[in-house]
Coordinates of C-alpha atoms (C1' of nucleotides) in Angstrom, one line a residue:
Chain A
X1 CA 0.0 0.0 0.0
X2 CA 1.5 3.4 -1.0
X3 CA 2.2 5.7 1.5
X4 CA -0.2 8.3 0.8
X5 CA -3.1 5.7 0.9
X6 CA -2.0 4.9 4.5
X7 CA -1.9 8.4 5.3
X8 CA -5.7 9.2 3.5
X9 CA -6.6 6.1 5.4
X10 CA -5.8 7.6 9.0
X11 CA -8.7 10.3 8.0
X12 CA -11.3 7.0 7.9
X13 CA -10.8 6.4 12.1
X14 CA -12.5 9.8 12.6
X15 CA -16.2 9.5 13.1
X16 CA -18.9 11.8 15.0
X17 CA -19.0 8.8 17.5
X18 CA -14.6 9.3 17.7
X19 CA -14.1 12.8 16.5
X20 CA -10.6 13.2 18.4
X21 CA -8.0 10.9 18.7
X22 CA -4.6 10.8 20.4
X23 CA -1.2 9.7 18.6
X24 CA -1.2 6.4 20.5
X25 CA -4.7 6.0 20.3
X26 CA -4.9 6.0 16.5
X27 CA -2.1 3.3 15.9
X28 CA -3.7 0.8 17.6
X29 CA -6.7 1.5 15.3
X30 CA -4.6 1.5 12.9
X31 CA -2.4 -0.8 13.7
X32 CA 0.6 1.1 12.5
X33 CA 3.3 2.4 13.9
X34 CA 3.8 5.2 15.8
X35 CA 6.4 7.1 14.0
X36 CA 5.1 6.6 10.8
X37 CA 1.3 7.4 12.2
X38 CA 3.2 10.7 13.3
X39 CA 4.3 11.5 10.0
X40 CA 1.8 11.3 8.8
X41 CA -0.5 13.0 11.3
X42 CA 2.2 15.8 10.5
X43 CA 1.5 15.7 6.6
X44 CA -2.3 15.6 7.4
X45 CA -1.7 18.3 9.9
X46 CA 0.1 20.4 7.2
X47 CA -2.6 20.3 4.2
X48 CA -5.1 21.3 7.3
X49 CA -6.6 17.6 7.0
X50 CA -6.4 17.0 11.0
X51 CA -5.4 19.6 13.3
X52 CA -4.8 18.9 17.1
X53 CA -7.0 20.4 20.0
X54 CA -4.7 22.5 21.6
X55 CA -5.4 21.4 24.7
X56 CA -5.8 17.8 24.9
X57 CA -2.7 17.1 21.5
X58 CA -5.7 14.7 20.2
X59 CA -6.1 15.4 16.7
X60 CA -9.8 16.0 14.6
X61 CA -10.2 16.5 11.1
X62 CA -9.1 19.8 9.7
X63 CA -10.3 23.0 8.6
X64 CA -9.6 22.4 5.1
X65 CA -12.1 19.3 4.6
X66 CA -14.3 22.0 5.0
X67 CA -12.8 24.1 1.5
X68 CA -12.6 21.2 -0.2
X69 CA -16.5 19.5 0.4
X70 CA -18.0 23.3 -0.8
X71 CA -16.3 22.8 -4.3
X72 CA -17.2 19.4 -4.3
X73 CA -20.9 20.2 -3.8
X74 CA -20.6 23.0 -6.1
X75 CA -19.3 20.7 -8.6
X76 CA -21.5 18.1 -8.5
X77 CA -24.6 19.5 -6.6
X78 CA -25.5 15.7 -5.2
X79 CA -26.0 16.2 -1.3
X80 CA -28.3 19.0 -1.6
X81 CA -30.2 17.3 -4.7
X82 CA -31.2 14.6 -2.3
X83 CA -31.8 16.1 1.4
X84 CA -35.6 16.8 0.0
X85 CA -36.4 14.0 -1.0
X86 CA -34.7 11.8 1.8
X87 CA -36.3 14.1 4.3
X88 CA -39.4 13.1 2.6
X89 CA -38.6 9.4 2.7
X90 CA -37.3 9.3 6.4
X91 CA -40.9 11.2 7.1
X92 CA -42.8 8.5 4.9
X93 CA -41.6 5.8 6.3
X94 CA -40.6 6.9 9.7
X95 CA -37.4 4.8 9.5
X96 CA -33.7 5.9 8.9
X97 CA -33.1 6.4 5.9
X98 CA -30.2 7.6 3.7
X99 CA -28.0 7.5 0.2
X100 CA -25.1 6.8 -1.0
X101 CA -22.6 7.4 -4.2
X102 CA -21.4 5.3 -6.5
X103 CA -17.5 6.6 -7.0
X104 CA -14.9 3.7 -8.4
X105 CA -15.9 0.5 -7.0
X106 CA -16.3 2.6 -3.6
X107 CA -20.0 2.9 -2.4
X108 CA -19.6 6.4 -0.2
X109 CA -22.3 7.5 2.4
X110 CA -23.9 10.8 0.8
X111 CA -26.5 11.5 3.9
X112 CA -28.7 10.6 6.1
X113 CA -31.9 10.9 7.9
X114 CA -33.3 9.9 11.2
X115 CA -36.9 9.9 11.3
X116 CA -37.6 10.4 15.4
X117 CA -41.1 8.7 15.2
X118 CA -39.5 5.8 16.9
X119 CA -37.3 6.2 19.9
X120 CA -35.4 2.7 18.9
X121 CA -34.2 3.0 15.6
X122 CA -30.7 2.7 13.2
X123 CA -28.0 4.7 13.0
X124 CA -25.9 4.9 10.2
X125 CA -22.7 5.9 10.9
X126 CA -20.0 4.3 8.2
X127 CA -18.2 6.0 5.6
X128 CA -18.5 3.2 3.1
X129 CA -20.8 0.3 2.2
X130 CA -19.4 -3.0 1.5
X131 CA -20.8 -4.2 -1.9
X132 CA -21.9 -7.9 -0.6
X133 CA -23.8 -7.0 2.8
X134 CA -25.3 -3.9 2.6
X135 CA -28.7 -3.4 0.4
X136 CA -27.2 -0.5 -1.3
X137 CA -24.2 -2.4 -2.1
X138 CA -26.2 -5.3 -3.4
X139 CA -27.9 -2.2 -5.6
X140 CA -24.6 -1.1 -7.0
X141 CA -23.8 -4.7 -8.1
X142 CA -27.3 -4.8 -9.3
X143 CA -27.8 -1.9 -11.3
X144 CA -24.2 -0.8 -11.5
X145 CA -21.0 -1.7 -13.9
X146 CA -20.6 -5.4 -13.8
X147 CA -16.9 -4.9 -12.7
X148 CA -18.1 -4.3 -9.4
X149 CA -18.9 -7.7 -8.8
X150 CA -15.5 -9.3 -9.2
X151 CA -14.2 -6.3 -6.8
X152 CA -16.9 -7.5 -4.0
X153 CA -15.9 -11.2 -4.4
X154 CA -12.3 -10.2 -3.6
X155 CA -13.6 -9.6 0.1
X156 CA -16.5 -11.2 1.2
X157 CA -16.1 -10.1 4.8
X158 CA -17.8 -12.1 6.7
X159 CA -19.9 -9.2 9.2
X160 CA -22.8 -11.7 10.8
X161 CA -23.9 -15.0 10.4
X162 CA -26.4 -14.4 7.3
X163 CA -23.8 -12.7 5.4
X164 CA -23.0 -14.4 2.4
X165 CA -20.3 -16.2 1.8
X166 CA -19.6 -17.7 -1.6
X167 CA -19.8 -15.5 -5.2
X168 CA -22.8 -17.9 -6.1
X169 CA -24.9 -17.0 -3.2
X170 CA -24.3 -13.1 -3.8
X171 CA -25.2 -13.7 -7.9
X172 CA -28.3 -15.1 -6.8
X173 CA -28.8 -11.9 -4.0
X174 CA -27.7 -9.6 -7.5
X175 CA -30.2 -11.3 -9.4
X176 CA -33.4 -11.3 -7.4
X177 CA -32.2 -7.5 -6.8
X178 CA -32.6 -7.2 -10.9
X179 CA -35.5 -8.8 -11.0
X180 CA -37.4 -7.0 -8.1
X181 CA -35.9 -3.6 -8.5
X182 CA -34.8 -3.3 -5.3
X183 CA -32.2 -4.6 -2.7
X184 CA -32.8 -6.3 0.4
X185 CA -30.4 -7.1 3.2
X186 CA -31.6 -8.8 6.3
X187 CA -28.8 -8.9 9.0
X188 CA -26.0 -9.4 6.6
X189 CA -24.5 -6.6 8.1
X190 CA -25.4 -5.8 11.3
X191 CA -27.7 -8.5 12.8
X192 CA -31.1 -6.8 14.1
X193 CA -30.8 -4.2 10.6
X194 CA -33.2 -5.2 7.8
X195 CA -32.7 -2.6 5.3
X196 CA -34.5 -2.1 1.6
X197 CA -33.0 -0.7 -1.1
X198 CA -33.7 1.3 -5.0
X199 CA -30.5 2.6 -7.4
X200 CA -30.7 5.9 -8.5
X201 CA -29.2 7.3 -12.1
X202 CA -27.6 10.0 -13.1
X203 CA -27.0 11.9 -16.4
X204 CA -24.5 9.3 -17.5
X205 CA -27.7 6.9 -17.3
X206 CA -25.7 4.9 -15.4
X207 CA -26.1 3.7 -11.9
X208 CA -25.0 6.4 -9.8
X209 CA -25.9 5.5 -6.3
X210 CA -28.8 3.8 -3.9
X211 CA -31.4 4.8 -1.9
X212 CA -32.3 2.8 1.4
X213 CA -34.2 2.9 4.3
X214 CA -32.8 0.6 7.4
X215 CA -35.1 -0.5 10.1
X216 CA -34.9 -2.8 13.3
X217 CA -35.5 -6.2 12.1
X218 CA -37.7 -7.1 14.6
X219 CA -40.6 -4.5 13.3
X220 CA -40.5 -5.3 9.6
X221 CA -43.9 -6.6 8.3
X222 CA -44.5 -8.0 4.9
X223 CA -46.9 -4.5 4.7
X224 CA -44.3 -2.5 5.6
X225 CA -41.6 -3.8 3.4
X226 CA -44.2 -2.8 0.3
X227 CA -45.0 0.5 1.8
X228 CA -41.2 1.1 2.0
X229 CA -40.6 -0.3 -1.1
X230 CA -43.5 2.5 -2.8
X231 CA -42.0 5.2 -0.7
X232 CA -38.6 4.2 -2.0
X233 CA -39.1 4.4 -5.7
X234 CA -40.7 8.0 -4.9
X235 CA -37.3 8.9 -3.5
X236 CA -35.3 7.1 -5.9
X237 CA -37.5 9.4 -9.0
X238 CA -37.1 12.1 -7.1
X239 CA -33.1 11.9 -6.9
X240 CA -32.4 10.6 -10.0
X241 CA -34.1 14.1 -11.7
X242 CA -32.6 16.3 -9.3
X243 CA -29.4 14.2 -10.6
X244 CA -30.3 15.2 -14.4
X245 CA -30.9 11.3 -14.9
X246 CA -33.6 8.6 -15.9
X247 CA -34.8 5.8 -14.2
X248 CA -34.3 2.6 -17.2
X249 CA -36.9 1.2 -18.6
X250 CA -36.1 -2.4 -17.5
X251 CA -36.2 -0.6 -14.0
X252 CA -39.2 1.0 -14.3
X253 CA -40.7 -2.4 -14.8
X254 CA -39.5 -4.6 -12.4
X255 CA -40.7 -2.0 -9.8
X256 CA -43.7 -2.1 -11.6
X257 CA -44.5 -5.8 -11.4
X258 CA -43.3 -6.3 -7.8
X259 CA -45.4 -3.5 -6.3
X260 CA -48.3 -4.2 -8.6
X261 CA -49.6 -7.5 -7.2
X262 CA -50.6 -6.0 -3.8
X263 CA -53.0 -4.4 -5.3
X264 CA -54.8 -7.6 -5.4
X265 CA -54.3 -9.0 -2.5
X266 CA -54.9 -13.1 -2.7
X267 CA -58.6 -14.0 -1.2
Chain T
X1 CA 8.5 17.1 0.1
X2 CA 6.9 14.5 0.9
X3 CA 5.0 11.6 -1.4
X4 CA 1.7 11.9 0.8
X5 CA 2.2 15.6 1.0
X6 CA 2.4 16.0 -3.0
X7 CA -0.2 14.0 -2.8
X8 CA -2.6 16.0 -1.2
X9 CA -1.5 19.5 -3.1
X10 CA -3.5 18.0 -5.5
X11 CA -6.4 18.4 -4.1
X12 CA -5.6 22.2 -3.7
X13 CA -5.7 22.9 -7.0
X14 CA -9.4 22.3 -7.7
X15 CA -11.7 25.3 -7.1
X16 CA -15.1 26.6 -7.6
X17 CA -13.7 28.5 -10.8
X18 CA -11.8 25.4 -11.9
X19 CA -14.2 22.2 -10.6
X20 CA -12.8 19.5 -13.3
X21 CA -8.9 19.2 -14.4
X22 CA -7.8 16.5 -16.8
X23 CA -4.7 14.7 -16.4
X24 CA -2.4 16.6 -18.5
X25 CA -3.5 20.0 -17.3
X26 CA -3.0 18.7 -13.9
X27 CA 0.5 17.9 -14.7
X28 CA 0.8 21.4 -16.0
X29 CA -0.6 23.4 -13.4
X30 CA 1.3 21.2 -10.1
X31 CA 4.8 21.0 -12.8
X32 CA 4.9 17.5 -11.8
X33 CA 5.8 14.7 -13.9
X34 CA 2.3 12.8 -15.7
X35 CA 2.7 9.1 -14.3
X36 CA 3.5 10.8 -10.7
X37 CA 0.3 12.7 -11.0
X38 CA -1.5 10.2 -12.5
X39 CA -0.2 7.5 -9.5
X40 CA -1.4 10.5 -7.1
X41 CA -4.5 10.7 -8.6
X42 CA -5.2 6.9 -8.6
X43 CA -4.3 7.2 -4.4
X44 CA -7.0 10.1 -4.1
X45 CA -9.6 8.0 -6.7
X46 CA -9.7 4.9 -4.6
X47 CA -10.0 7.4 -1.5
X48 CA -12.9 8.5 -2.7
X49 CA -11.3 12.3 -2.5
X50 CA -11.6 12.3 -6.3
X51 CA -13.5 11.1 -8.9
X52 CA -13.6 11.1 -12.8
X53 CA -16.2 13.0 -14.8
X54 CA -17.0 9.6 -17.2
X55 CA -17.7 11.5 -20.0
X56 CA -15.0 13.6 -20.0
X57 CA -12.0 11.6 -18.3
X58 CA -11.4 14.7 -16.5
X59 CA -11.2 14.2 -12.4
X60 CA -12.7 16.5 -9.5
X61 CA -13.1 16.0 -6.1
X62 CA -14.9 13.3 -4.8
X63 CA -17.9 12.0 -2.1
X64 CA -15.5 11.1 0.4
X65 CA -14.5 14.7 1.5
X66 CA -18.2 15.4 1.9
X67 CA -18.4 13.0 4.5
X68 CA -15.3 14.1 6.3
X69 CA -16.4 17.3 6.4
X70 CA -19.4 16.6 7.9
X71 CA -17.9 14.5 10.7
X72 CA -15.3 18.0 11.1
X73 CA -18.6 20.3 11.2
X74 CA -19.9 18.1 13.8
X75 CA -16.5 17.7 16.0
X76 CA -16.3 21.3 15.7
X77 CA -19.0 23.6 14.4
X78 CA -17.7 27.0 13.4
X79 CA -18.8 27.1 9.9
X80 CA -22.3 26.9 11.3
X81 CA -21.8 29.3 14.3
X82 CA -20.0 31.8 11.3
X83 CA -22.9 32.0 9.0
X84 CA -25.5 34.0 10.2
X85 CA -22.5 36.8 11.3
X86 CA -21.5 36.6 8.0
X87 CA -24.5 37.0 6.7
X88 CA -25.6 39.7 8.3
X89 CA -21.9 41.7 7.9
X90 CA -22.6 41.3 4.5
X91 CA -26.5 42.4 4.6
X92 CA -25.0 46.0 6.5
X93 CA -21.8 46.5 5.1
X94 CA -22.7 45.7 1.1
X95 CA -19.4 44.0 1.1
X96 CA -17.9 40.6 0.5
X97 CA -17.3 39.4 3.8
X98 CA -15.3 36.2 4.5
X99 CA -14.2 34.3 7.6
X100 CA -11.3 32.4 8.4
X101 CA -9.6 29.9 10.7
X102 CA -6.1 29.3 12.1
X103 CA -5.0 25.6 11.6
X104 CA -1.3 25.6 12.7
X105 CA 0.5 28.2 10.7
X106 CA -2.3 28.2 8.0
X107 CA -5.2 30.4 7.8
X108 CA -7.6 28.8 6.1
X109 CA -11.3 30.1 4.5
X110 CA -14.3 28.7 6.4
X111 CA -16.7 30.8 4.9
X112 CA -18.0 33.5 2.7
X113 CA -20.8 35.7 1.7
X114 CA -21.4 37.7 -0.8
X115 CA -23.5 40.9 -0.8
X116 CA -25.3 41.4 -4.2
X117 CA -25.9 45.1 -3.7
X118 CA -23.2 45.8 -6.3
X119 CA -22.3 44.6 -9.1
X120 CA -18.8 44.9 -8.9
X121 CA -17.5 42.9 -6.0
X122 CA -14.3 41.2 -4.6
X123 CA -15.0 37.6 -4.8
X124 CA -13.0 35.3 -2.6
X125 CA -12.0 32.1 -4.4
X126 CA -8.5 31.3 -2.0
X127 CA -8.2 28.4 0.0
X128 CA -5.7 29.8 2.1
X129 CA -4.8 33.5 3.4
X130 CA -0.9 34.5 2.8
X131 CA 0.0 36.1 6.2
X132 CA 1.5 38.7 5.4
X133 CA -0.4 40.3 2.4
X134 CA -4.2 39.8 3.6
X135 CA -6.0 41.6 6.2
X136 CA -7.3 38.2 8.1
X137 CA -3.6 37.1 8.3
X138 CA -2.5 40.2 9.4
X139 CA -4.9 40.0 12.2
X140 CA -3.6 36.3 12.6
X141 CA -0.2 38.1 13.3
X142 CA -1.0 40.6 14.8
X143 CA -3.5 38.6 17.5
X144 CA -2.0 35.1 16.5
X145 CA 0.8 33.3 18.2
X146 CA 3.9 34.9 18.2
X147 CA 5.5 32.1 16.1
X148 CA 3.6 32.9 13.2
X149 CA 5.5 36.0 12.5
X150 CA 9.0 33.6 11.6
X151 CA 6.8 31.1 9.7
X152 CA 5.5 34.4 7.6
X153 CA 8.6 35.6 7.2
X154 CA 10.0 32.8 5.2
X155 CA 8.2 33.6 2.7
X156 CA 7.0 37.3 2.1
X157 CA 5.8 36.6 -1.4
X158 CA 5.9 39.8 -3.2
X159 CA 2.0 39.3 -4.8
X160 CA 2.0 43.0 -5.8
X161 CA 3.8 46.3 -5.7
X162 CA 1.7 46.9 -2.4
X163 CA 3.0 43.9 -0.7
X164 CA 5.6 44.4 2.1
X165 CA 8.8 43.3 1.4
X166 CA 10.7 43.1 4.5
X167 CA 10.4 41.6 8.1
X168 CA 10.2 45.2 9.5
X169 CA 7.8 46.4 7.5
X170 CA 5.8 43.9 8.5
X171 CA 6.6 44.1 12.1
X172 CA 5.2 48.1 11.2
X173 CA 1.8 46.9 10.0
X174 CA 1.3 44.2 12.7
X175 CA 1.8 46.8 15.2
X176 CA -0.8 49.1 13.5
X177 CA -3.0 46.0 13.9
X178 CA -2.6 45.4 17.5
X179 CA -3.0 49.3 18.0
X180 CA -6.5 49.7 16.1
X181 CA -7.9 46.4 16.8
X182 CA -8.2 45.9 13.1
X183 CA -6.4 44.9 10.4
X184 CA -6.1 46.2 7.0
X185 CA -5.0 45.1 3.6
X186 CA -4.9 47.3 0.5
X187 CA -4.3 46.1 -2.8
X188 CA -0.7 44.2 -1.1
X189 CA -2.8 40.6 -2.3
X190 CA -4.4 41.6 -5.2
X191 CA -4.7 45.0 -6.9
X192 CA -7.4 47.0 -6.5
X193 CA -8.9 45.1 -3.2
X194 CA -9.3 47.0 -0.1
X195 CA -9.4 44.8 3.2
X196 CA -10.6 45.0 6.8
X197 CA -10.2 42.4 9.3
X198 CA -11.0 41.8 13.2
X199 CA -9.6 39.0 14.8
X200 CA -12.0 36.4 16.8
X201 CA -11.5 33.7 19.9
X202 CA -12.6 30.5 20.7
X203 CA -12.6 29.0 24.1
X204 CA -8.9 28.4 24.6
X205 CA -8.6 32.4 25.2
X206 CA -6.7 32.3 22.0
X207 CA -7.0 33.7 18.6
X208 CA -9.2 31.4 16.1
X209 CA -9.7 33.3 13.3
X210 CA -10.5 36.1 11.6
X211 CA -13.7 38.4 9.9
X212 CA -13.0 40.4 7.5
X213 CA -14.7 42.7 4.3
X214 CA -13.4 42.7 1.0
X215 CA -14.0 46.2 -0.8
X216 CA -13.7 47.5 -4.4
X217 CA -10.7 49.6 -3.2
X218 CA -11.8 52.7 -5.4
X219 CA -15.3 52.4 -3.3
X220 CA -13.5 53.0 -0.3
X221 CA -14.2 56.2 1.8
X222 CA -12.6 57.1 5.5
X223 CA -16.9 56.7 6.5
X224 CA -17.1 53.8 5.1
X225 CA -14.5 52.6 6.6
X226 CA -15.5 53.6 9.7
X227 CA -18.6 51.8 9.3
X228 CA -17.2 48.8 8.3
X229 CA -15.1 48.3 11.2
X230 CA -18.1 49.0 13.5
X231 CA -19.8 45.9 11.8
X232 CA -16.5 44.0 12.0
X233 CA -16.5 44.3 15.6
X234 CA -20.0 43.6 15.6
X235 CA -19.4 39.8 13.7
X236 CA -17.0 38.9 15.7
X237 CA -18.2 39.0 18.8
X238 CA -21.1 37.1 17.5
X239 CA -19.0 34.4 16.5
X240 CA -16.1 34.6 19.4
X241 CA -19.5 33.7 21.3
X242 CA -20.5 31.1 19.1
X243 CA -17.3 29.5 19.1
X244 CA -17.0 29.5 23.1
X245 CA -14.3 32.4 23.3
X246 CA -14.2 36.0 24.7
X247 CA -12.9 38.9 23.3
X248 CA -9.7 40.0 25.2
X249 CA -9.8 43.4 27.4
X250 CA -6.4 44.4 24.8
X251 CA -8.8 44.5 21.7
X252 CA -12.2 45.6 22.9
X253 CA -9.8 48.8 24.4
X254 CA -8.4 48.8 21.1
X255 CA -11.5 48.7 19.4
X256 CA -13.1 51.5 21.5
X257 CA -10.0 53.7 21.0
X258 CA -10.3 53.7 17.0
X259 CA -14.0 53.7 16.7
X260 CA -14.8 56.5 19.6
X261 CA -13.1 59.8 17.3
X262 CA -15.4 59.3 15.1
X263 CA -18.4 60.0 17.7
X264 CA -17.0 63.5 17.8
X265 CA -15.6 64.3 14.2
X266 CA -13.5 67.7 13.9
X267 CA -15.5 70.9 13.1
Chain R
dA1 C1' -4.1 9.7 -43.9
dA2 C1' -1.2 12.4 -41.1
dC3 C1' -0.9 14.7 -36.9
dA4 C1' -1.4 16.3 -32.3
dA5 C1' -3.1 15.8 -27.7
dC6 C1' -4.8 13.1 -24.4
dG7 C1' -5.1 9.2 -20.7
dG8 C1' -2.6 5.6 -19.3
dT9 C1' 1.7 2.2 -18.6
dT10 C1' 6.5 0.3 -18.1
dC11 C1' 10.9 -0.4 -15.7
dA12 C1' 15.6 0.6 -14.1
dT13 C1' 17.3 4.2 -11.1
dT14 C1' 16.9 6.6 -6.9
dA15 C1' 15.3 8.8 -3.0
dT16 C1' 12.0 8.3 0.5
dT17 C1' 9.6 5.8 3.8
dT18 C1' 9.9 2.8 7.6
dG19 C1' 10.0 1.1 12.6
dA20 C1' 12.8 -0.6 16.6
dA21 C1' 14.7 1.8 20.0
dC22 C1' 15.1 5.9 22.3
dC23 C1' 13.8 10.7 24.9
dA24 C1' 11.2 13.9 27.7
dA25 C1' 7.0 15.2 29.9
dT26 C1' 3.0 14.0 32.4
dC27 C1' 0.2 11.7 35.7
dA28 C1' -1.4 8.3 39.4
dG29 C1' -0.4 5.7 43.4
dG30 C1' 2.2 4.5 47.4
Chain Q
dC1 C1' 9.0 12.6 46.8
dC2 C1' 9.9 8.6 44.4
dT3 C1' 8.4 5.0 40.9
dG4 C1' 6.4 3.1 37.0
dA5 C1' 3.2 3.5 33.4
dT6 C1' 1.5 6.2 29.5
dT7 C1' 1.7 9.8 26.4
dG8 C1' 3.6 12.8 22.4
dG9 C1' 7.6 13.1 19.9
dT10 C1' 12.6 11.9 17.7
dT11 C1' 16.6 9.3 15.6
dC12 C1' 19.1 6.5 12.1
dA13 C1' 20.4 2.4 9.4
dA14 C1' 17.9 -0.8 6.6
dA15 C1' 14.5 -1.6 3.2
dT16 C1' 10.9 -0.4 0.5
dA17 C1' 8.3 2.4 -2.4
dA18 C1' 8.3 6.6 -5.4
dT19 C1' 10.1 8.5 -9.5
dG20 C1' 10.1 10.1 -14.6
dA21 C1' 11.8 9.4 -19.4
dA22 C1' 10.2 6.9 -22.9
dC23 C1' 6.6 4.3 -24.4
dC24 C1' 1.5 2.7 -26.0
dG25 C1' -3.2 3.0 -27.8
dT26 C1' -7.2 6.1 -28.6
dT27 C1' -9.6 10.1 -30.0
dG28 C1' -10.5 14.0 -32.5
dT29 C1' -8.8 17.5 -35.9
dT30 C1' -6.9 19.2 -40.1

DNA sequence: AACAACGGTTCATTATTTGAACCAATCAGG
DNA sequence: CCTGATTGGTTCAAATAATGAACCGTTGTT
């Protein structure tokens, strides 16, 4: 691994759970050592990446993250293109809800949404989704460039006991996704977390990054999971415009046919 | 310099004005060699700090920094506690107003707003503040640590005929500074642009950061400038508050002193 | 068809990164 | 007041990773 990927990577072990972190502290996460980790604290330190707290010498992200995510949004207008409409979701649904970009084979957290309707709910608090366990993962392998899946088979972490485990189980997870028009993860990577899923497009017309709403297992219904599932391809429209895309035809349809047959419920 | 350090640069060169750089360019504007920069880029790609435009092959910054940032907002939130002061500087003054933070030896831009009152305006489109050619970094001098005058001094880049070119001349204008409470740039960054800066505190008792408005130096009156400075002291103790901090007996005397004449002008 | 400009790749040379061991400062407990 | 444990920070020989000139293949222009 290159230097300066071990130095980027150092920026990954701050979270808003562990926003400051001492020297020591941070090798054992990292599990590097402590001169290097000083370097490179002192690189990160110089570009205004980390800074310390001049009180405690922990160091937190720096100032500069701050310059750099406002020319990114003005860039590529994303984040604000889908606050609305996850807003709306979160408020639908009354789950957590939130979306993530598709950039390389990396599936990024975009933002997120807690809906406070229930006072037990998910959190979602990880920078990036593994392809094979998470629902928008299973989307981007879905719905995204089929060189993603031979990059998720190259680590199929195993994060709970329902993960899957073998690059024929997660085809047959990518392929009921195709046919459904959504992902679905049930525990794969958190146990307790069932979580739905729809892909979103961009102008490219390619898959550009999932919407999903994560609820506690334990209060998923076969009703809710369709009312979810409407409420998501609401969301997904709604971002994939404000993204100047389309939803695909072949989308469009499998949505169609798995939402349509509660509309006539069995006798 | 180092390989993670070069690294980084990179990301400096991307700004609102120039969002997307191809390969070659990049190599052009840095003056690094192409399969360095393209080795660097790769390292910031499968960060997620950049990504490629897939039409055009050109990169830009990526999702990954929006995420950071958000974590930095939430360890420490001075953007948000900056904005409405900014806002409202802007609002009375007419002005561009801009404020900035102290990360080390580096002031760095946290914020800006621009008034639309005129239609010729300074726009501020910097990452980072030169110390000793802008107002805020004057005021970083001036109210800073003392160690920042040595790490300005190594490099007094001349950016035009206004700027100072020796150590004592310098030492002249931070001493001006410390006198009025404010600091003051004109034209010595960029022709033509008249500055005013007041320094702000955060809870450590220290100096943070600076406010300051950005003029059309030709607009510029002694009353205006008089006003201005009244507003300046006005946003920052709106934000020294917001950021925990008090403003320091030295520079609310200071203050007091150079705004009081004007109570009584001369018959 | 010739040409230029671009993104991307190779490989021997070279300089940078690395980490075990080492300081100095701080703090808690006896 | 000492002692030992923990912290942030530093050194230097050994080893690894970075470098860049020259090289492809593609694209778009003349």
């Amino acid at each position: 691994m290159s230097s300066a990927a071990n130095t980027l990577a150092l920026l990954g072990h701050f979270t808003t759970a562990r926003p400051e972190i001492g020297l020591t502290q941070l090798c054992r996460i990292a599990g590097r050592d402590k001169a290097t980790t000083y370097r490179h604290l002192q690189t990160l330190e110089a570009a205004g990446f980390v800074e310390q707290n001049p009180i405690t010498k922990q160091y937190r992200l720096g100032p500069a993250l701050l310059q750099l995510a406002q020319i990114r949004e003005s860039t590529v207008p994303r984040k604000s293109g889908a606050e609305p409409a996850l807003a709306a979701l979160a408020d639908a649904t009354g789950e957590t809800c939130h979306v993530s970009v598709l950039s390389g084979t990396t599936l990024f957290a975009l933002a997120a949404c807690e809906a406070p309707r229930h006072s037990i709910r998910a959190i979602i608090d990880i920078r990036t989704f593994p392809l094979h366990a998470t629902a928008s993962g299973l989307c981007a392998l879905a719905f995204g460039p089929t060189a993603l899946r031979d990059a998720a088979c190259t680590d199929l972490h195993p994060f709970t006991a329902q993960t899957v485990r073998t690059p024929a189980e997660l085809d047959a997870l990518i392929q009921t996704a195709r046919d459904t028009g959504f992902a679905r993860s049930d525990g794969s990577f958190e146990a307790e977390i069932h979580s739905m899923s729809a892909p979103i497009f961009d102008q490219t017309g390619g898959f550009a990054g999932a919407v999903s709403v994560a609820s506690v297992a334990s209060r998923v219904t076969p009703s809710l999971e369709h009312a979810i599932c409407q409420h998501l391809t609401i969301a997904s429209r709604d971002i994939t415009h404000n993204w100047g895309g389309a939803i695909p035809q072949h989308v469009d349809a499998a949505w169609a046919k798995t939402l349509a047959p509660a509309l006539e419920p069995a006798p």
